[in-house]
Amino acid sequence: MVEALKQSSQNAAGHSGPVIECAGRRRPLARVRNMGIMAHIDAGKTTLSERILFYCGRVHRMGEVHDGNAAMDFMVQEQERGITISSAATVCDWKGCQINLVDTPGHVDFTAEVERSMRVLDGCVVVFCAVGGVQPQSETVWRQADRYGVPRLAFVNKMDRVGADFDRVVSEIRERLHAEPVRVQLPVGGEDLFEGVIDLVEMKALLFEESTLGARVQERPIPAGLAAAAEKARAEMVERVAEKDEEVLAAYLENPDVPADVFKAGLRRATMARALVPVFAGAALRNKGVQPLLDGVADYLPSPLDVPGISGFHPRTAAVEKRRAGDTEPAAALAFKVVNDSYLGKLVFARVYSGVIKKGQAIYNPRTGKRERVGRVLEIHADARRDVEQLCSGEIGAIVGLRGATTGDTLCAEHKPVVLERIRFPEPVVSMAIEPRAQSDRDHLAEALSALGDEDPTFRVGADPETGQTLIRGMGELHLEIIRDRLLREYKVQANTGAPMVAYRETVRASASAEYEFDRELGGKRHFARLTVEVAPAAAGDDGNSVELRAPPDRIPKEFRGAVEAGIGDGLATGVLGNYAMIRMRVRVIDGACDEDNSTEMAFRSAAVMAFREAVRKAQPALLEPIMAVEIATPAETMGDVLGDLNARRGHVREMVSQHPSQIIRASVPLAELFGYATSIRSLTKGRASYTMEPISFEIVPDNLQVKLLNR
């Protein structure tokens, strides 16, 4: 498969022998960094990405989000709104390292973009605003990184802004994210006097020349006024790392002034083990602090060799399969994103975990059970593409020609198949009716919605069972607004839409059981089945459903068990109150009966649906509504009005914090009460307040409101 080979000089944990690499690689595996940039909206992710590309020589002019010319925000909707909507990938080089960089959205409506990016990255930089600190979406991306075991660095951005407080942000990372931050830098100056940073590892000041847009970094002695604080901070930093790493501890016991190379190696190990989070400072918009952060990416974040091999299972035997990084290993890649390009067709973004994917080779998709030929292999730079011959292990790129692939599919060698864990996405919480303006556009609209659904796993298309209307569902008002805008601009489809609606769920509050016998003659044949189904609420904190078939095989033969499970699935998908999907359910099929001559799959599926619904009706069914975590920053003089408005919206205030010059209110509010909130809060505070929100849970709708909702 690969011609000239060479051995990597660095082996990862779990690699028993040398790792073989193909000679055509851009960089050795040990010098590859797959990293993403994550943050709350407006913390400065895309601005930081633009500076990284500039200092790495990937672009020759820095784009600005506020000017609508940032390279990583290439969609028209991103440029108009000044926010990131779709994750954008690129490749750049820094001091001998190949950095595969992914810039992700900060708005909660597009959290799926962060989810799928986090799934394929080896490390990330989490950006915090020096004024806002740890904000709601900061907590969300931190939990996502925890879920996938991703090591991270923290970058406290906007140190030049009024109210910037580096130490407060570090404290919030510790208290609100339950992490172990360790400062590797101190800021030199603050707010409008912010000049640079003190490198606590090398004990020197780094200042950034404004005449060269920060490209030239001046190394200076630490200012006398900060020398004592720097010595104290360095001692604290070394002690923190020594607590987590034995080699640093041994060096520290010999001499408290631990050599920089020993210290860096220890901090790297602690970072990769997620025991510590190195914290950097800077002001990306003012071109300060970016190059030391890039050094931190190279020094402390893992290469593909440093992370455990990926695990999956064999599609036929279900045996556990493992793949380690290496170009001569069997090919295994995960398709984490699909984009429909007007010129190239379907682009499948993939992370290659092992082996090599070459242009023209056949690749196997275990989900479809089919082989497909790789038409082209592309290196991605935002919306620009460059043809390459291959994607090697540890690399991220795009593949053209895979018509059957969808987000979450595994692409592998057919003789060594493996199925990697799929990516989990949140359920949509907002729906909207949509219809073409002209009958001639009906088929065109259906095709466009299908294409958008292929790209975005949190965008769903369905039909209202009562009215027959086409319903589109997404993560919020902005999400659906972007979909509507893309239909018009990209797909040239004129469509009418209704007002956004809440996507409710259903559940039960008690346990109950029911028996149903299906015995009918259809098409000249008798169909018989009898089932007893028991339903109960799931354990606290579990939003999923579990289905168990406890009836013995002589009561429900093996050939009918699939039909029973399908019938229970039908019932869970439609509920009994308002045709909403059911969650938090524990379902058990405890008994059944069959007739050797007359039992059919259709009979068992129908009996399962009817028995399930009857049991649910007895188990005190209830509507569930999505609850949003809302964080509002408002001037002190309008706080009373904001609190009164939240109370009228059935909001529950969880915390109020004074954060000069604003007051921060954190509350839980039903999504149904938040439509149009942007206009209301602007009116209440004369445009001086801002807010963010994200879904956190589902809660039972109060009985009086439940009656109104079901009788609409």
XYZ file of C-alpha atoms in Angstrom:
712
model
C 0.000 0.000 0.000
C 2.749 2.409 0.869
C 6.058 2.566 -0.895
C 9.039 4.027 0.917
C 8.592 3.637 4.656
C 10.256 5.078 7.692
C 10.001 4.415 11.407
C 8.744 7.053 13.828
C 11.166 7.815 16.615
C 8.386 8.284 19.153
C 5.971 5.594 20.297
C 2.738 6.177 22.130
C 1.527 4.403 25.206
C 0.240 1.035 24.089
C 2.479 0.892 21.001
C 4.680 -2.100 21.649
C 6.880 -1.676 18.596
C 8.019 0.960 16.125
C 5.305 2.825 14.240
C 5.715 2.623 10.483
C 5.013 5.776 8.493
C 4.794 6.361 4.756
C 7.416 8.642 3.241
C 4.819 10.891 1.616
C 3.573 12.266 4.923
C 3.517 16.026 5.441
C 4.958 15.596 8.980
C 5.884 12.608 11.185
C 3.028 11.350 13.361
C 4.769 12.573 16.491
C 4.622 16.130 15.095
C 0.913 16.101 14.220
C -1.592 17.990 16.393
C -5.329 17.585 15.772
C -6.770 20.458 17.774
C -9.913 22.545 17.907
C -10.823 25.960 19.240
C -13.920 25.989 21.453
C -15.645 28.737 23.437
C -18.765 30.635 24.334
C -20.077 32.930 21.599
C -18.084 36.180 21.225
C -15.114 34.954 23.263
C -12.878 35.423 20.208
C -12.443 31.928 18.713
C -12.470 32.930 15.055
C -10.282 35.996 15.699
C -7.775 33.694 17.398
C -7.975 31.253 14.463
C -7.227 34.071 11.996
C -4.109 35.059 13.977
C -2.948 31.452 14.113
C -3.254 31.156 10.339
C -1.378 34.455 9.856
C 1.532 33.623 12.156
C 1.780 30.110 10.661
C 2.008 31.646 7.188
C -1.231 30.033 6.005
C -2.753 33.419 5.105
C -0.990 36.698 4.334
C -3.653 39.013 5.659
C -5.632 38.660 8.857
C -9.393 38.695 8.337
C -11.695 40.246 10.916
C -15.047 38.905 12.079
C -16.503 42.417 12.343
C -15.488 43.155 8.747
C -17.011 39.917 7.467
C -13.767 38.761 5.824
C -12.489 36.098 8.239
C -11.144 33.094 6.314
C -12.750 30.585 8.700
C -16.194 32.247 8.562
C -16.795 31.776 4.848
C -20.577 31.253 4.794
C -22.641 34.318 3.820
C -24.762 33.844 6.946
C -21.627 33.863 9.132
C -20.277 37.023 7.531
C -23.581 38.862 7.909
C -24.107 37.907 11.550
C -20.503 37.935 12.725
C -20.802 34.470 14.278
C -19.523 31.004 13.426
C -22.269 28.638 12.247
C -20.375 25.707 10.747
C -17.109 24.212 11.970
C -14.277 25.005 9.553
C -11.081 22.975 9.148
C -7.628 23.920 7.926
C -4.013 22.714 8.027
C -1.018 24.828 8.990
C 2.539 24.372 10.264
C 4.186 25.763 13.373
C 7.806 25.082 14.312
C 7.855 21.665 12.667
C 4.363 20.639 13.796
C 1.455 19.985 11.448
C -1.617 21.525 13.085
C -4.958 20.267 11.816
C -7.137 23.076 13.152
C -10.928 23.097 13.562
C -12.725 26.358 14.433
C -16.135 25.604 15.956
C -19.301 27.653 16.642
C -20.005 29.182 20.029
C -23.765 29.625 19.645
C -25.781 26.935 21.426
C -27.973 26.315 18.354
C -24.934 24.852 16.595
C -23.541 22.756 19.453
C -23.668 19.666 17.207
C -20.761 21.148 15.251
C -18.715 21.141 18.460
C -19.869 17.615 19.305
C -18.727 16.055 16.048
C -15.479 18.024 16.035
C -14.654 17.015 19.604
C -15.201 13.369 18.639
C -12.256 13.369 16.202
C -9.804 15.775 17.896
C -6.881 14.853 20.126
C -6.745 18.188 21.997
C -8.353 21.598 22.092
C -7.896 25.207 23.154
C -10.838 26.557 25.154
C -11.074 30.345 24.864
C -12.454 32.420 27.736
C -13.309 36.107 27.728
C -11.229 37.914 30.362
C -14.332 39.942 31.272
C -17.119 37.370 30.913
C -15.137 34.470 32.370
C -16.766 31.036 32.361
C -20.041 31.502 30.463
C -22.841 28.986 29.749
C -21.510 27.658 26.464
C -18.037 27.455 28.032
C -19.499 24.895 30.425
C -21.156 23.012 27.571
C -17.986 22.639 25.491
C -16.042 21.698 28.631
C -18.510 18.859 29.314
C -18.198 17.742 25.690
C -14.403 17.638 26.029
C -14.785 15.635 29.253
C -17.130 13.182 27.532
C -14.589 12.424 24.801
C -11.546 12.582 27.091
C -9.926 15.481 25.195
C -6.930 17.228 26.839
C -7.142 21.013 26.669
C -5.363 24.327 27.090
C -7.149 27.461 28.318
C -6.613 30.846 26.659
C -7.904 33.902 28.537
C -8.605 36.290 25.681
C -9.500 40.000 25.561
C -7.031 40.979 28.293
C -7.096 44.491 26.806
C -10.766 45.096 27.631
C -12.112 47.145 30.537
C -12.890 44.797 33.420
C -10.443 42.078 32.314
C -9.360 39.919 35.274
C -7.018 37.005 34.560
C -6.987 35.573 38.085
C -10.785 35.669 38.395
C -11.167 33.636 35.199
C -8.653 31.066 36.483
C -10.657 30.795 39.722
C -13.897 30.339 37.772
C -12.326 27.537 35.706
C -11.479 25.789 38.968
C -14.801 26.407 40.713
C -17.366 26.172 37.910
C -15.696 23.616 35.641
C -14.170 21.542 38.470
C -10.852 21.549 36.618
C -7.223 21.970 37.733
C -5.944 25.078 35.942
C -2.271 25.964 36.242
C -1.028 29.383 35.140
C 1.954 29.157 32.785
C 1.819 32.892 32.074
C 1.029 36.159 33.829
C -0.256 39.244 31.991
C 1.958 42.321 31.720
C -0.409 45.203 32.344
C -4.151 45.053 31.960
C -7.058 46.601 30.095
C -5.793 49.351 27.758
C -2.267 48.974 29.225
C -1.952 45.271 28.346
C 1.447 44.799 26.675
C 2.261 41.108 26.720
C 2.849 38.147 29.014
C 5.412 36.733 31.406
C 6.474 33.181 30.488
C 6.678 31.466 33.891
C 8.459 28.409 32.447
C 11.386 30.333 30.937
C 10.957 33.326 33.308
C 11.014 36.057 30.697
C 8.650 38.759 29.450
C 7.224 38.497 25.935
C 6.125 41.744 24.269
C 4.515 41.967 20.822
C 5.486 44.649 18.311
C 2.412 46.457 17.048
C 4.263 47.688 13.941
C 4.557 44.061 12.702
C 1.001 43.099 13.760
C 2.515 41.121 16.614
C 4.574 38.912 14.285
C 7.821 39.949 15.996
C 8.014 38.926 19.652
C 10.481 40.729 21.885
C 11.988 38.806 24.802
C 12.698 41.086 27.724
C 13.648 40.685 31.404
C 10.646 40.563 33.708
C 9.676 44.120 34.787
C 10.899 44.899 38.319
C 7.375 45.606 39.526
C 6.242 42.102 38.531
C 9.343 40.119 39.512
C 8.093 39.107 42.971
C 4.655 38.084 41.646
C 6.320 36.079 38.865
C 8.609 34.226 41.290
C 5.647 33.359 43.497
C 3.537 32.249 40.534
C 6.370 30.096 39.149
C 6.882 28.364 42.488
C 3.158 27.652 42.676
C 3.174 26.363 39.070
C 6.092 23.994 39.682
C 4.514 22.661 42.886
C 1.206 21.998 41.082
C 2.945 20.022 38.335
C 5.155 18.181 40.844
C 1.991 16.965 42.591
C 0.866 15.342 39.335
C 4.141 14.074 37.831
C 6.765 11.922 39.541
C 9.710 13.011 37.380
C 9.070 16.687 38.076
C 8.644 15.842 41.758
C 12.028 14.073 41.818
C 13.708 17.045 40.119
C 11.926 19.460 42.467
C 13.171 17.627 45.571
C 16.739 17.935 44.282
C 16.376 21.584 43.283
C 13.184 23.705 43.491
C 14.341 25.529 40.334
C 13.310 22.691 38.001
C 14.951 22.897 34.527
C 12.570 24.078 31.811
C 12.897 20.930 29.646
C 12.131 18.613 32.577
C 9.229 20.796 33.615
C 7.745 20.958 30.101
C 7.887 17.185 29.720
C 6.104 16.761 33.059
C 3.451 19.352 32.254
C 2.896 17.652 28.895
C 2.257 14.326 30.622
C -0.089 15.928 33.150
C -1.983 17.757 30.383
C -2.402 14.625 28.276
C -3.647 12.769 31.361
C -6.166 15.628 31.875
C -4.786 16.147 35.378
C -3.930 19.810 34.661
C -5.029 22.563 32.269
C -2.262 25.053 31.318
C -3.656 28.601 31.203
C -2.382 31.246 28.759
C -3.269 34.947 28.414
C -3.566 37.314 25.468
C -5.624 39.655 23.312
C -6.093 38.075 19.876
C -7.690 41.167 18.329
C -4.613 43.203 19.348
C -2.262 40.435 18.069
C -0.854 39.639 21.506
C -0.209 36.257 23.094
C -0.961 34.005 20.102
C 2.540 32.667 19.328
C 3.186 31.462 22.924
C -0.184 29.682 22.762
C 0.933 27.960 19.548
C 4.120 26.918 21.357
C 1.858 25.455 24.054
C -0.097 23.489 21.434
C 3.167 21.977 20.165
C 4.619 21.415 23.643
C 1.646 20.160 25.655
C -1.145 18.782 23.453
C -0.897 15.146 22.304
C -0.015 13.740 18.914
C -2.009 10.788 17.508
C 0.716 8.558 18.969
C 0.077 9.870 22.475
C -3.602 8.942 22.667
C -4.918 5.409 23.157
C -5.763 3.491 20.013
C -9.354 3.760 18.832
C -11.696 0.875 19.730
C -14.721 -0.470 17.887
C -16.365 -3.800 17.163
C -16.453 -6.265 14.297
C -19.661 -5.756 12.279
C -20.372 -9.486 12.038
C -18.971 -11.046 15.212
C -19.331 -8.003 17.537
C -15.835 -8.784 18.861
C -13.866 -5.780 20.126
C -11.479 -4.396 17.512
C -8.668 -1.925 18.169
C -6.756 0.265 15.753
C -3.568 2.126 16.570
C -2.027 5.061 14.741
C 0.273 3.914 11.955
C 0.260 4.038 8.166
C 0.674 0.277 7.672
C -2.215 -0.595 9.981
C -5.588 -1.599 8.429
C -7.412 1.544 7.318
C -10.018 2.934 9.729
C -11.546 6.416 9.547
C -14.612 8.157 10.942
C -16.818 10.359 8.753
C -17.665 13.239 11.084
C -19.204 15.720 8.676
C -20.944 15.765 5.295
C -21.150 18.842 3.043
C -23.020 19.086 -0.256
C -20.863 21.121 -2.625
C -22.444 22.593 -5.753
C -19.374 21.673 -7.854
C -17.896 18.564 -6.245
C -21.059 16.930 -4.933
C -20.930 15.234 -1.535
C -17.799 15.954 0.519
C -17.206 13.548 3.406
C -14.932 14.985 6.104
C -13.026 12.194 7.810
C -10.445 11.645 10.528
C -8.104 8.785 9.651
C -7.214 6.833 12.784
C -5.092 4.121 11.161
C -3.807 3.174 7.745
C -3.923 5.316 4.611
C -6.847 6.346 2.393
C -5.614 6.918 -1.164
C -7.223 8.353 -4.256
C -8.804 5.610 -6.352
C -8.869 2.903 -3.677
C -11.994 1.050 -2.563
C -13.190 1.719 0.987
C -15.762 -0.312 2.922
C -18.731 1.105 4.849
C -19.943 -1.460 7.450
C -23.271 0.355 7.936
C -24.290 -0.095 4.313
C -22.239 -3.250 3.755
C -20.936 -1.790 0.491
C -17.626 -0.792 -1.021
C -17.229 2.627 -2.605
C -14.374 4.055 -4.622
C -12.552 7.123 -3.350
C -12.779 9.610 -6.215
C -10.622 12.423 -4.841
C -8.835 13.193 -1.576
C -8.732 16.829 -0.488
C -6.793 18.924 1.997
C -9.187 21.508 3.437
C -8.593 25.183 4.149
C -11.997 26.649 5.141
C -13.900 26.780 1.831
C -10.778 26.183 -0.315
C -9.637 22.680 -1.271
C -6.425 21.199 -2.602
C -6.114 17.759 -4.179
C -3.701 15.393 -2.455
C -2.824 11.777 -3.182
C -3.691 10.382 0.243
C -4.754 10.954 3.817
C -2.389 9.271 6.263
C -3.167 8.087 9.787
C -3.719 10.938 12.215
C -4.813 13.359 9.474
C -8.113 15.108 8.753
C -9.372 15.818 5.246
C -12.248 15.364 2.823
C -13.150 12.530 0.454
C -15.151 12.855 -2.769
C -17.115 9.971 -4.277
C -18.715 8.309 -1.247
C -22.398 8.646 -2.096
C -23.678 6.343 0.651
C -21.710 7.782 3.574
C -23.388 9.815 6.316
C -22.196 11.520 9.481
C -20.904 8.941 11.975
C -20.109 6.208 9.428
C -16.922 4.181 9.685
C -14.745 3.867 6.583
C -12.401 0.891 6.744
C -10.564 -1.907 4.951
C -13.005 -4.632 3.881
C -10.700 -7.491 4.923
C -10.340 -5.958 8.410
C -13.740 -4.354 9.089
C -14.464 -2.350 12.213
C -17.369 -0.208 13.381
C -16.324 2.822 15.439
C -18.649 4.421 17.968
C -21.068 6.812 16.281
C -21.346 10.452 17.320
C -24.172 11.328 19.708
C -26.204 14.415 18.923
C -28.815 16.275 21.012
C -32.478 16.103 20.065
C -34.086 19.153 18.374
C -36.214 21.341 20.650
C -37.908 23.723 18.199
C -40.099 22.948 15.182
C -41.585 25.001 12.361
C -44.063 24.273 9.561
C -42.772 24.822 6.034
C -44.332 24.638 2.576
C -43.282 25.702 -0.948
C -44.722 28.955 -2.251
C -45.523 27.317 -5.576
C -46.621 23.741 -6.249
C -43.811 23.435 -8.808
C -41.266 23.876 -5.990
C -42.534 20.937 -3.908
C -40.027 18.371 -5.211
C -37.208 20.921 -5.176
C -37.988 21.765 -1.515
C -37.994 18.080 -0.541
C -34.598 17.567 -2.193
C -33.131 20.656 -0.512
C -34.420 19.629 2.932
C -33.013 16.137 2.434
C -29.595 17.571 1.510
C -29.591 19.861 4.555
C -30.583 16.921 6.746
C -27.591 14.944 5.423
C -25.280 17.782 6.478
C -26.803 18.514 9.891
C -27.756 15.613 12.215
C -29.708 17.983 14.519
C -31.946 19.133 11.672
C -34.928 16.827 11.156
C -37.739 16.782 8.630
C -41.089 15.100 9.289
C -44.825 15.409 8.854
C -47.490 16.473 11.339
C -49.679 13.332 11.703
C -52.825 15.433 12.151
C -52.450 18.165 9.507
C -50.035 16.515 7.072
C -47.850 19.651 7.109
C -44.110 19.310 6.618
C -42.327 20.133 9.886
C -38.670 21.038 10.217
C -37.035 20.717 13.628
C -33.823 22.215 14.977
C -31.943 23.423 18.028
C -33.400 26.935 18.197
C -34.893 29.900 16.384
C -31.540 30.940 14.892
C -30.872 27.405 13.671
C -34.156 27.302 11.733
C -33.644 30.867 10.502
C -30.298 29.833 9.003
C -31.920 26.782 7.379
C -34.602 28.993 5.835
C -31.961 31.436 4.589
C -29.877 28.648 3.042
C -32.938 27.259 1.265
C -33.372 30.607 -0.459
C -29.721 31.473 -1.189
C -28.096 28.120 -1.882
C -30.978 26.034 -3.188
C -33.093 28.850 -4.733
C -36.273 27.536 -3.083
C -39.024 29.991 -2.116
C -40.825 28.680 0.969
C -43.383 29.881 3.495
C -42.774 29.078 7.156
C -44.898 29.218 10.269
C -44.003 30.471 13.715
C -41.474 28.379 15.683
C -43.012 25.835 18.048
C -41.667 23.956 21.037
C -40.833 20.291 20.462
C -42.437 18.750 23.541
C -41.842 15.210 24.818
C -43.993 12.774 26.774
C -43.277 10.480 29.722
C -45.075 8.623 32.536
C -45.179 9.401 36.240
C -46.156 5.944 37.552
C -45.883 2.240 36.741
C -48.643 0.299 35.003
C -49.205 -2.733 32.811
C -51.719 -3.676 30.139
C -52.588 -6.706 28.024
C -53.765 -6.562 24.429
C -54.883 -9.353 22.148
C -54.740 -8.827 18.397
C -56.969 -11.349 16.626
C -58.208 -10.321 13.209
C -58.786 -11.732 9.762
C -57.094 -9.647 7.085
C -56.786 -10.545 3.455
C -58.333 -13.941 4.037
C -55.796 -14.856 6.738
C -56.089 -14.842 10.528
C -53.498 -12.800 12.444
C -53.084 -13.520 16.160
C -50.833 -12.247 18.989
C -51.265 -11.400 22.656
C -48.843 -9.329 24.730
C -48.598 -7.924 28.245
C -46.500 -4.760 28.519
C -45.336 -2.971 31.650
C -44.141 0.653 31.653
C -42.431 2.692 34.365
C -40.409 5.917 34.723
C -36.691 5.548 34.056
C -34.119 6.151 36.773
C -33.528 9.763 37.790
C -31.248 11.572 35.366
C -31.800 9.107 32.522
C -33.515 10.748 29.531
C -33.292 7.629 27.392
C -35.588 4.636 27.001
C -34.940 0.976 27.724
C -36.905 -1.946 26.290
C -36.669 -5.475 27.720
C -38.351 -8.607 26.396
C -38.764 -10.715 29.540
C -41.388 -13.102 28.192
C -39.989 -16.643 27.708
C -39.258 -17.873 24.154
C -42.209 -20.262 24.158
C -44.555 -17.287 24.716
C -42.896 -14.997 22.159
C -40.882 -17.020 19.623
C -37.555 -15.662 18.430
C -38.841 -14.850 14.937
C -41.412 -12.399 16.367
C -39.230 -10.578 18.893
C -37.986 -8.081 16.322
C -41.581 -7.195 15.461
C -42.377 -6.671 19.163
C -39.405 -4.318 19.551
C -40.466 -2.437 16.411
C -43.996 -2.045 17.808
C -42.682 -0.673 21.105
C -40.501 1.710 19.065
C -43.600 2.895 17.180
C -45.334 3.632 20.474
C -42.332 5.493 21.899
C -42.117 7.623 18.754
C -45.716 8.879 18.903
C -46.838 8.896 22.560
C -50.474 9.105 23.651
C -51.116 12.769 24.542
C -50.035 14.926 21.630
C -48.128 12.634 19.260
C -44.810 13.662 20.838
C -41.894 11.257 21.260
C -41.603 9.611 24.675
C -38.482 9.713 26.857
C -37.452 8.563 30.358
C -39.271 5.271 29.870
C -38.570 1.745 31.068
C -40.596 -0.757 29.058
C -40.846 -4.484 29.767
C -42.715 -7.076 27.735
C -43.537 -9.526 30.521
C -45.809 -12.045 28.820
C -47.260 -13.065 25.491
C -49.049 -15.769 23.592
C -48.860 -17.049 20.044
C -50.588 -19.460 17.724
C -48.306 -21.681 15.653
C -50.570 -21.456 12.625
C -51.862 -17.885 12.821
C -49.304 -15.682 14.567
C -47.585 -13.168 12.282
C -45.086 -10.354 12.588
C -47.816 -7.833 11.804
C -49.972 -9.184 14.639
C -47.156 -8.966 17.191
C -46.146 -5.478 16.071
C -49.747 -4.250 16.312
C -50.277 -5.933 19.684
C -47.078 -4.344 21.007
C -48.196 -0.847 19.982
C -51.679 -1.213 21.459
C -50.543 -2.852 24.721
C -47.856 -0.198 25.160
C -50.284 2.679 24.611
C -52.855 1.214 26.985
C -50.180 0.791 29.679
C -49.005 4.376 29.174
C -52.557 5.716 29.543
C -52.781 3.979 32.935
C -49.349 5.264 34.074
C -50.213 8.971 34.475
C -48.758 10.267 31.178
C -47.396 13.814 31.212
C -46.009 16.378 28.791
C -42.372 17.412 29.138
C -41.045 20.784 27.983
C -37.428 21.803 27.292
C -35.892 24.019 29.988
C -33.197 26.513 29.056
C -30.297 27.740 31.164
C -30.367 31.509 30.619
C -27.545 33.867 31.572
C -28.313 37.591 31.436
C -25.814 40.421 31.815
C -27.713 43.582 32.710
C -26.942 46.988 34.261
C -27.789 47.145 37.970
C -30.507 49.751 37.459
C -32.578 47.465 35.204
C -32.071 44.249 37.175
C -35.446 44.530 38.925
C -37.308 44.784 35.622
C -35.413 41.803 34.217
C -36.143 39.684 37.311
C -39.834 40.590 37.183
C -39.984 39.595 33.519
C -38.262 36.274 34.242
C -40.790 35.540 36.984
C -43.651 36.195 34.542
C -42.032 33.705 32.155
C -42.052 30.935 34.792
C -38.335 31.393 35.271
C -36.417 30.149 38.308
C -33.418 32.295 39.287
C -30.503 30.068 40.296
C -27.770 32.628 40.913
C -27.044 36.356 40.827
C -23.466 37.607 40.634
C -22.040 41.098 40.560
C -19.466 41.331 37.771
C -18.545 44.963 37.278
C -19.942 46.789 35.399
C -22.870 44.348 34.966
C -25.053 42.148 37.132
C -25.175 38.507 36.027
C -28.450 36.601 36.428
C -28.490 32.847 35.863
C -31.924 31.280 35.598
C -33.830 28.254 34.297
C -36.712 29.190 31.983
C -39.074 27.054 29.844
C -38.269 27.418 26.148
C -41.942 28.081 25.388
C -41.668 31.371 27.314
C -38.543 32.586 25.503
C -39.733 33.122 21.942
C -39.168 36.783 21.142
C -37.120 37.308 24.304
C -34.417 39.233 22.428
C -36.916 41.993 21.629
C -38.339 42.041 25.161
C -35.024 42.330 26.980
C -33.863 44.997 24.551
C -36.978 47.011 25.411
C -36.655 46.448 29.168
C -33.017 47.559 29.332
C -32.919 50.050 26.442
C -30.603 47.728 24.559
C -27.981 47.564 27.332
C -28.454 43.910 28.388
C -27.351 40.741 26.627
C -28.259 37.130 27.192
C -27.384 33.586 26.156
C -29.299 30.359 26.606
C -28.854 26.628 26.131
C -31.093 23.577 26.759
C -30.348 21.762 29.997
C -33.247 19.407 30.706
C -36.873 18.455 30.203
C -39.396 19.049 32.985
C -43.069 18.180 33.379
C -45.424 20.906 32.170
C -47.691 22.222 34.988
C -51.112 20.522 34.863
C -53.071 23.719 34.123
C -50.834 24.536 31.140
C -50.823 20.931 29.979
C -54.608 21.021 29.556
C -54.376 24.215 27.475
C -51.622 22.801 25.257
C -53.502 19.591 24.532
C -56.760 21.414 23.806
C -55.290 23.903 21.325
